[in-house]
Amino acid sequence: MSLVGFTGHAHQDHAKAISTEVPLRHDWKLPEVKALYELPLLELVFKAQSIHRQVWKDNKVQLCSLLSIKTGGCPEDCGYCPQAARHDTGVKAEKLMAVPEVLEAAKAAREAGATRFCMGAAWREVKDGPQFDAVIEMVRGVKSLGIEACCTLGMVTDSQARRLKEAGLDSYNHNLDTSEGHYGDIISTRTYDDRLATLARVREAGIGVCCGGIIGLGETVDDRCHMLATLANHAQHPESVPVNALVPVKGTPLENNPRVDSLSMVRTIAVARILMPASMVRLSAGRAQMNDEAQLLCMMAGANSVFFGDKLLTTGNPEYEADMDLFARAGLIPLEPKAAPAGPGAVRR
Ligand code: SAM
Ligand code: DTB
Ligand code: SF4
């Protein structure tokens, strides 16, 4: 068990008076996670919010911006994904964006209040060469704007992870998506172990880990709890845990999956917060399908970050104005740009 401490925390300003009394556990068992998940909802939210406030005393919400730097044409077969080449979704394969274009978008995002810029590529894995060199330039450029840089590029090797770290990358997003048991029903072109191996390389290189999942893939409550326990039982918790609701896209095998009940999002987020008190929990895909009240309940349950801007990678997100209006009406305080850290934290999670 490790304790949350002050030193080197990735969000030192944000988490200002982080409590030294919140234990970080790495030995969660499925029945205890499930018992949390199945608590009466308000009890669960109360528990999660109590932990949240002990750690995140200033109670701010980070605005992150997401850009698809390389869209579509992906060789993988992730059942949910509109960018898989084999799914006829109308998403066209595009080339990698040019560095200046990406940096323009990052600048605009910063101006609009983003403190984190995430670049996504529809790749199975990173290949060394001019395209990876360009991504390295993008990372350097984003860092020179004084905001956090995050990438999600598929699998990486040790040396690629080291180069990303040297360029200043704060965080690498690579989701487990679901439980190990359900993984094979959703993706066949790579394994859960491939996923874990990339995450280990990212961690080893000293880059912050951004790892979460999707609900609504036809998984059971056990699967959800299993995934959350897997995340929390890593020797260090991921610094960042995105919780996505499936956005069903026509042409994908999961196009007819039933819509995710927003209360399941609330429960998943609350359990993530309880299991990983010091991690950023990000209310990610699926916000456009949620009303204001459901989003606020997710924040009450411990979500302290959203992606803003009208598009995620290829699917819709709430309009900027609607988000700003929600923040104003609810009195939500965005994490200020100056609070963005210079690099990944060294604290054990
Ligand atoms: N190709 C890289 C990979 O798979 O790691 C990076 C990009 S991929 C689009 C990033 C994440 O987006 C996936 O791991 C998945 O969690 C999420 N995602 C993709 N399609 C989604 C959908 N339709 N609904 C919700 N989340 C989705
Ligand atoms: C994550 O977990 N969610 C974001 C980010 N990481 C890269 C991506 C959501 C993608 C939703 C489907 C789309 O827009 O294509
Ligand atoms: Fe490719 Fe990533 Fe989509 Fe899977 S989730 S098909 S790896 S872009």
Coordinates of C-alpha atoms and ligand atoms in Angstrom, one line a residue:
M1 CA 0.0 0.0 0.0
S2 CA 1.3 3.5 -0.8
L3 CA 0.1 6.9 0.4
V4 CA -0.6 9.9 -1.7
G5 CA 2.1 12.4 -1.2
F6 CA 3.0 15.9 -2.3
T7 CA 6.3 15.4 -4.0
G8 CA 6.4 15.5 -7.8
H9 CA 2.6 15.1 -8.2
A10 CA 1.6 15.7 -11.8
H11 CA -1.1 18.1 -10.7
Q12 CA 0.5 19.7 -7.7
D13 CA -1.3 23.0 -8.1
H14 CA -4.6 21.2 -8.9
A15 CA -4.4 18.7 -6.0
K16 CA -2.9 21.4 -3.8
A17 CA -3.4 20.1 -0.4
I18 CA -3.4 16.4 -1.3
S19 CA -4.0 14.4 1.8
T20 CA -1.3 12.1 3.0
E21 CA -3.9 10.0 4.7
V22 CA -5.6 8.5 1.6
P23 CA -4.2 5.0 1.1
L24 CA -3.6 3.8 -2.4
R25 CA -4.3 0.1 -2.6
H26 CA -3.1 -2.3 -5.2
D27 CA -4.7 -5.5 -4.0
W28 CA -8.4 -5.1 -4.9
K29 CA -10.4 -8.3 -5.1
L30 CA -13.3 -8.7 -7.5
P31 CA -16.0 -9.2 -4.8
E32 CA -15.1 -6.0 -2.9
V33 CA -15.0 -4.0 -6.2
K34 CA -18.4 -5.5 -7.1
A35 CA -19.8 -4.7 -3.6
L36 CA -18.9 -1.0 -4.2
Y37 CA -20.3 -1.0 -7.7
E38 CA -23.6 -2.4 -6.4
L39 CA -24.1 0.0 -3.5
P40 CA -27.2 2.1 -3.6
L41 CA -26.2 4.8 -6.1
L42 CA -26.3 7.8 -3.7
E43 CA -24.3 5.8 -1.1
L44 CA -21.7 5.0 -3.8
V45 CA -21.5 8.6 -5.0
F46 CA -21.2 9.9 -1.5
K47 CA -18.3 7.5 -0.8
A48 CA -16.6 8.5 -4.1
Q49 CA -17.1 12.2 -3.5
S50 CA -15.8 12.0 0.1
I51 CA -12.6 10.4 -1.2
H52 CA -12.4 12.8 -4.1
R53 CA -12.6 15.9 -1.8
Q54 CA -9.8 14.5 0.5
V55 CA -7.5 14.4 -2.5
W56 CA -8.7 17.0 -4.9
K57 CA -9.3 19.8 -2.5
D58 CA -9.8 22.5 -5.1
N59 CA -12.4 20.4 -6.9
K60 CA -11.4 21.7 -10.4
V61 CA -12.2 20.1 -13.8
Q62 CA -9.5 19.8 -16.4
L63 CA -10.5 20.7 -20.0
C64 CA -8.6 18.5 -22.5
S65 CA -8.6 18.8 -26.2
L66 CA -8.5 15.8 -28.6
L67 CA -7.2 15.8 -32.1
S68 CA -7.2 12.9 -34.6
I69 CA -3.8 13.5 -36.2
K70 CA -4.1 10.3 -38.4
T71 CA -7.7 9.3 -39.1
G72 CA -9.1 6.0 -40.4
G73 CA -7.7 3.0 -42.3
C74 CA -6.6 1.1 -39.2
P75 CA -5.7 -2.6 -39.7
E76 CA -7.0 -3.6 -36.3
D77 CA -10.5 -5.0 -35.7
C78 CA -11.7 -3.3 -32.5
G79 CA -15.4 -4.0 -32.7
Y80 CA -16.4 -0.5 -31.4
C81 CA -14.1 1.5 -33.6
P82 CA -15.3 3.6 -36.6
Q83 CA -11.6 3.9 -37.8
A84 CA -11.0 0.2 -38.5
A85 CA -10.5 -0.2 -42.2
R86 CA -12.6 -3.3 -42.3
H87 CA -15.7 -1.5 -40.9
D88 CA -17.8 0.3 -43.5
T89 CA -18.5 3.5 -41.4
G90 CA -17.9 6.3 -43.9
V91 CA -14.7 7.3 -42.1
K92 CA -12.1 7.8 -44.8
A93 CA -8.4 6.9 -44.4
E94 CA -6.4 10.1 -44.2
K95 CA -2.7 10.9 -44.1
L96 CA -0.9 12.0 -41.0
M97 CA -1.6 15.7 -40.4
A98 CA 1.3 18.2 -41.0
V99 CA 3.1 19.4 -37.9
P100 CA 2.2 23.1 -38.2
E101 CA -1.5 22.3 -38.6
V102 CA -1.4 20.2 -35.4
L103 CA 0.4 23.0 -33.5
E104 CA -2.2 25.5 -34.8
A105 CA -5.0 23.3 -33.4
A106 CA -3.1 23.0 -30.1
K107 CA -2.6 26.7 -29.8
A108 CA -6.3 27.3 -30.5
A109 CA -7.2 24.6 -27.8
R110 CA -5.0 26.4 -25.3
E111 CA -6.6 29.7 -26.1
A112 CA -10.0 28.1 -25.5
G113 CA -8.9 26.9 -22.1
A114 CA -7.3 23.4 -22.7
T115 CA -4.5 22.5 -20.3
R116 CA -3.9 19.1 -22.0
F117 CA -3.7 18.3 -25.7
C118 CA -4.2 14.7 -26.8
M119 CA -3.2 13.4 -30.3
G120 CA -4.7 10.2 -31.6
A121 CA -3.6 8.1 -34.5
A122 CA -5.5 5.2 -36.0
W123 CA -2.4 2.9 -36.0
R124 CA -1.9 -0.6 -34.8
E125 CA 1.6 0.4 -33.7
V126 CA 4.1 3.1 -34.2
K127 CA 6.6 2.6 -37.0
D128 CA 10.0 4.3 -36.9
G129 CA 10.5 6.7 -39.8
P130 CA 9.4 10.1 -41.0
Q131 CA 5.9 9.8 -39.6
F132 CA 7.1 9.0 -36.1
D133 CA 9.7 11.8 -36.4
A134 CA 6.8 14.2 -37.2
V135 CA 4.9 13.0 -34.1
I136 CA 8.0 13.7 -32.0
E137 CA 8.0 17.3 -33.5
M138 CA 4.3 17.6 -32.6
V139 CA 5.0 16.6 -29.0
R140 CA 7.9 19.1 -28.7
G141 CA 5.7 21.8 -30.2
V142 CA 2.8 21.1 -27.8
K143 CA 5.1 21.2 -24.9
S144 CA 6.5 24.5 -26.0
L145 CA 3.0 25.9 -25.6
G146 CA 3.2 25.1 -21.9
I147 CA 0.4 22.5 -21.8
E148 CA 0.3 18.8 -21.2
A149 CA 0.9 16.6 -24.2
C150 CA -0.7 13.2 -24.5
C151 CA -0.5 10.7 -27.4
T152 CA -2.3 7.6 -28.4
L153 CA -0.6 5.8 -31.2
G154 CA -1.1 2.1 -30.6
M155 CA 1.7 -0.2 -29.6
V156 CA 5.2 1.2 -28.9
T157 CA 8.6 -0.3 -28.5
D158 CA 11.0 0.6 -25.7
S159 CA 13.1 2.9 -27.9
Q160 CA 10.0 4.7 -29.2
A161 CA 8.7 5.2 -25.7
R162 CA 12.1 6.7 -24.7
R163 CA 12.0 9.1 -27.7
L164 CA 8.5 10.2 -26.8
K165 CA 9.7 10.8 -23.2
E166 CA 12.7 12.8 -24.4
A167 CA 10.4 15.0 -26.5
G168 CA 8.6 15.8 -23.3
L169 CA 5.5 13.6 -23.6
D170 CA 3.5 13.7 -20.3
S171 CA 1.2 10.9 -20.9
Y172 CA 0.5 8.0 -23.3
N173 CA -3.1 6.8 -23.7
H174 CA -3.6 3.0 -24.2
N175 CA -6.8 1.7 -22.9
L176 CA -7.5 -1.8 -21.6
D177 CA -11.1 -1.1 -22.9
T178 CA -12.7 -4.1 -21.0
S179 CA -11.9 -7.1 -18.9
E180 CA -9.4 -9.7 -20.0
G181 CA -12.2 -12.2 -20.3
H182 CA -14.4 -10.0 -22.5
Y183 CA -11.4 -8.7 -24.6
G184 CA -11.5 -11.5 -27.2
D185 CA -15.1 -10.9 -28.0
I186 CA -14.3 -7.3 -29.0
I187 CA -10.8 -7.5 -30.6
S188 CA -9.0 -10.4 -32.3
T189 CA -6.0 -8.7 -33.9
R190 CA -4.2 -8.2 -30.6
T191 CA -4.3 -9.6 -27.0
Y192 CA -4.8 -8.2 -23.6
D193 CA -1.1 -9.1 -22.9
D194 CA 0.0 -7.0 -25.9
R195 CA -1.9 -4.1 -24.3
L196 CA -0.3 -4.7 -20.9
A197 CA 3.2 -4.9 -22.5
T198 CA 2.8 -1.5 -24.2
L199 CA 1.6 0.0 -20.9
A200 CA 4.7 -1.5 -19.1
R201 CA 7.0 0.1 -21.7
V202 CA 5.4 3.4 -21.3
R203 CA 5.7 3.2 -17.5
E204 CA 9.3 2.1 -17.8
A205 CA 10.2 5.1 -20.0
G206 CA 8.8 7.4 -17.3
I207 CA 5.8 8.6 -19.3
G208 CA 2.5 9.0 -17.4
V209 CA 0.0 6.3 -18.1
C210 CA -3.4 7.1 -19.3
C211 CA -5.5 3.9 -19.3
G212 CA -9.2 3.2 -19.0
G213 CA -12.0 1.6 -20.8
I214 CA -15.3 1.6 -22.5
I215 CA -18.7 0.6 -21.1
G216 CA -21.5 -0.6 -23.3
L217 CA -19.5 -3.3 -25.2
G218 CA -21.9 -6.0 -24.0
E219 CA -19.8 -6.7 -20.9
T220 CA -21.2 -7.8 -17.5
V221 CA -20.9 -5.9 -14.2
D222 CA -18.2 -8.4 -13.3
D223 CA -16.3 -7.4 -16.5
R224 CA -16.4 -3.8 -15.6
C225 CA -15.3 -4.5 -12.0
H226 CA -12.5 -6.8 -13.3
M227 CA -11.2 -4.1 -15.6
L228 CA -11.2 -1.5 -12.8
A229 CA -9.4 -3.9 -10.4
T230 CA -6.8 -4.6 -13.1
L231 CA -6.1 -0.9 -13.5
A232 CA -5.9 -0.3 -9.8
N233 CA -3.8 -3.4 -9.1
H234 CA -0.9 -2.2 -11.2
A235 CA 2.2 -1.4 -9.0
Q236 CA 1.4 2.3 -9.9
H237 CA -2.1 3.4 -10.7
P238 CA -2.5 5.0 -14.1
E239 CA -2.2 8.8 -13.5
S240 CA -5.2 9.2 -15.9
V241 CA -8.2 7.0 -16.3
P242 CA -10.6 7.7 -19.2
V243 CA -14.1 6.3 -18.8
N244 CA -15.8 6.1 -22.2
A245 CA -19.4 5.1 -23.0
L246 CA -19.7 3.3 -26.3
V247 CA -20.6 5.7 -29.1
P248 CA -22.3 3.2 -31.4
V249 CA -21.3 3.9 -35.0
K250 CA -23.2 2.5 -38.0
G251 CA -21.0 0.0 -39.8
T252 CA -19.3 -1.3 -36.7
P253 CA -20.2 -4.7 -35.2
L254 CA -21.4 -3.0 -32.1
E255 CA -23.7 -0.5 -34.0
N256 CA -26.8 -2.0 -32.4
N257 CA -25.6 -2.3 -28.8
P258 CA -28.1 -0.8 -26.4
R259 CA -27.4 2.7 -25.3
V260 CA -25.3 2.9 -22.1
D261 CA -27.4 3.9 -19.1
S262 CA -25.9 7.1 -17.7
L263 CA -26.2 5.7 -14.2
S264 CA -23.8 2.9 -15.2
M265 CA -21.3 5.6 -16.2
V266 CA -21.8 7.2 -12.8
R267 CA -21.2 3.9 -11.0
T268 CA -18.1 3.1 -13.1
I269 CA -16.6 6.5 -12.5
A270 CA -17.4 6.4 -8.8
V271 CA -15.7 3.0 -8.4
A272 CA -12.7 4.2 -10.5
R273 CA -12.4 7.2 -8.1
I274 CA -12.6 5.0 -5.0
L275 CA -10.0 2.5 -6.3
M276 CA -7.7 5.2 -7.7
P277 CA -8.1 8.3 -5.5
A278 CA -5.1 10.2 -6.9
S279 CA -5.7 9.6 -10.6
M280 CA -7.4 12.0 -13.0
V281 CA -10.7 10.3 -13.9
R282 CA -11.9 11.5 -17.3
L283 CA -15.5 11.5 -18.4
S284 CA -14.6 10.8 -22.0
A285 CA -16.7 9.5 -25.0
G286 CA -20.4 9.5 -24.7
R287 CA -21.0 12.9 -23.2
A288 CA -23.0 14.1 -26.2
Q289 CA -25.5 11.4 -25.4
M290 CA -25.8 12.5 -21.7
N291 CA -27.8 15.4 -20.3
D292 CA -26.4 18.1 -18.0
E293 CA -27.5 16.4 -14.9
A294 CA -26.0 13.0 -15.7
Q295 CA -22.7 14.7 -16.5
L296 CA -22.8 16.6 -13.2
L297 CA -23.5 13.3 -11.4
C298 CA -20.4 11.8 -13.0
M299 CA -18.4 14.8 -11.7
M300 CA -20.0 14.3 -8.2
A301 CA -18.8 10.7 -8.5
G302 CA -15.2 11.8 -9.1
A303 CA -14.8 12.7 -12.8
N304 CA -12.4 15.7 -12.9
S305 CA -11.8 16.1 -16.6
V306 CA -13.6 16.2 -19.9
F307 CA -12.7 16.5 -23.5
F308 CA -14.1 19.7 -25.0
G309 CA -14.5 20.8 -28.6
D310 CA -17.3 19.6 -31.0
K311 CA -15.5 16.5 -32.0
L312 CA -13.7 13.6 -30.2
L313 CA -11.7 11.7 -32.8
T314 CA -14.4 11.0 -35.4
T315 CA -17.7 11.2 -33.4
G316 CA -19.5 14.2 -31.9
N317 CA -19.0 15.8 -28.6
P318 CA -21.1 18.6 -26.9
E319 CA -20.7 22.0 -28.5
Y320 CA -18.1 24.3 -26.9
E321 CA -20.8 26.9 -26.1
A322 CA -23.0 24.3 -24.4
D323 CA -20.1 23.1 -22.3
M324 CA -19.1 26.6 -21.2
D325 CA -22.7 27.3 -20.4
L326 CA -22.9 24.2 -18.2
F327 CA -19.6 25.1 -16.5
A328 CA -21.0 28.6 -15.8
R329 CA -24.5 27.5 -14.6
A330 CA -23.0 24.8 -12.4
G331 CA -20.1 26.9 -11.1
L332 CA -17.6 24.3 -12.2
I333 CA -14.0 25.7 -12.1
P334 CA -11.8 24.7 -15.0
L335 CA -8.2 23.9 -14.1
E336 CA -6.2 27.0 -15.1
P337 CA -3.6 26.9 -17.8
K338 CA -0.9 28.0 -15.3
A339 CA -1.6 24.9 -13.2
A340 CA -0.6 22.6 -16.0
P341 CA 2.5 20.7 -14.9
A342 CA 5.8 20.7 -16.7
G343 CA 6.1 17.0 -16.7
P344 CA 4.9 13.7 -15.4
G345 CA 4.8 13.2 -11.6
A346 CA 7.1 10.8 -9.8
V347 CA 4.6 9.8 -7.1
R348 CA 3.9 6.1 -6.7
R349 CA 0.3 5.3 -7.5
Ligands
SAM1 N1 -5.2 3.2 -32.2 C1 -4.9 3.6 -30.9 C2 -5.4 2.5 -29.9 O1 -6.3 1.8 -30.2 O2 -4.8 2.5 -28.8 C3 -5.3 4.9 -30.5 C4 -6.7 5.5 -30.9 S1 -8.1 4.6 -30.3 C5 -9.4 5.4 -31.3 C6 -8.3 5.3 -28.7 C7 -9.5 4.8 -27.8 O3 -10.7 5.3 -28.3 C8 -9.8 3.3 -27.8 O4 -8.9 2.5 -27.0 C9 -11.2 3.3 -27.3 O5 -11.2 3.1 -25.9 C10 -11.8 4.6 -27.7 N2 -12.8 4.5 -28.7 C11 -12.7 4.2 -30.0 N3 -14.0 4.1 -30.6 C12 -14.9 4.4 -29.6 C13 -16.3 4.4 -29.6 N4 -17.0 4.2 -30.7 N5 -16.9 4.7 -28.4 C14 -16.2 4.9 -27.3 N6 -14.8 4.9 -27.3 C15 -14.2 4.6 -28.4
DTB2 C1 -10.1 7.8 -24.7 O1 -10.2 6.9 -23.9 N1 -11.2 8.3 -25.3 C2 -10.8 9.2 -26.4 C3 -9.2 9.3 -26.2 N2 -9.0 8.2 -25.2 C4 -8.3 9.1 -27.3 C5 -11.2 8.8 -27.7 C6 -12.7 8.6 -27.8 C7 -13.0 8.2 -29.2 C8 -14.5 8.1 -29.5 C9 -14.8 7.6 -30.9 C10 -14.4 8.6 -31.9 O2 -14.6 9.8 -31.8 O3 -13.9 8.1 -33.0
SF4_3 FE1 -7.4 1.0 -34.7 FE2 -7.3 2.1 -32.3 FE3 -9.6 2.0 -33.7 FE4 -8.6 -0.2 -32.7 S1 -9.3 1.5 -31.5 S2 -9.4 0.0 -34.8 S3 -6.4 0.2 -32.9 S4 -7.8 3.2 -34.2

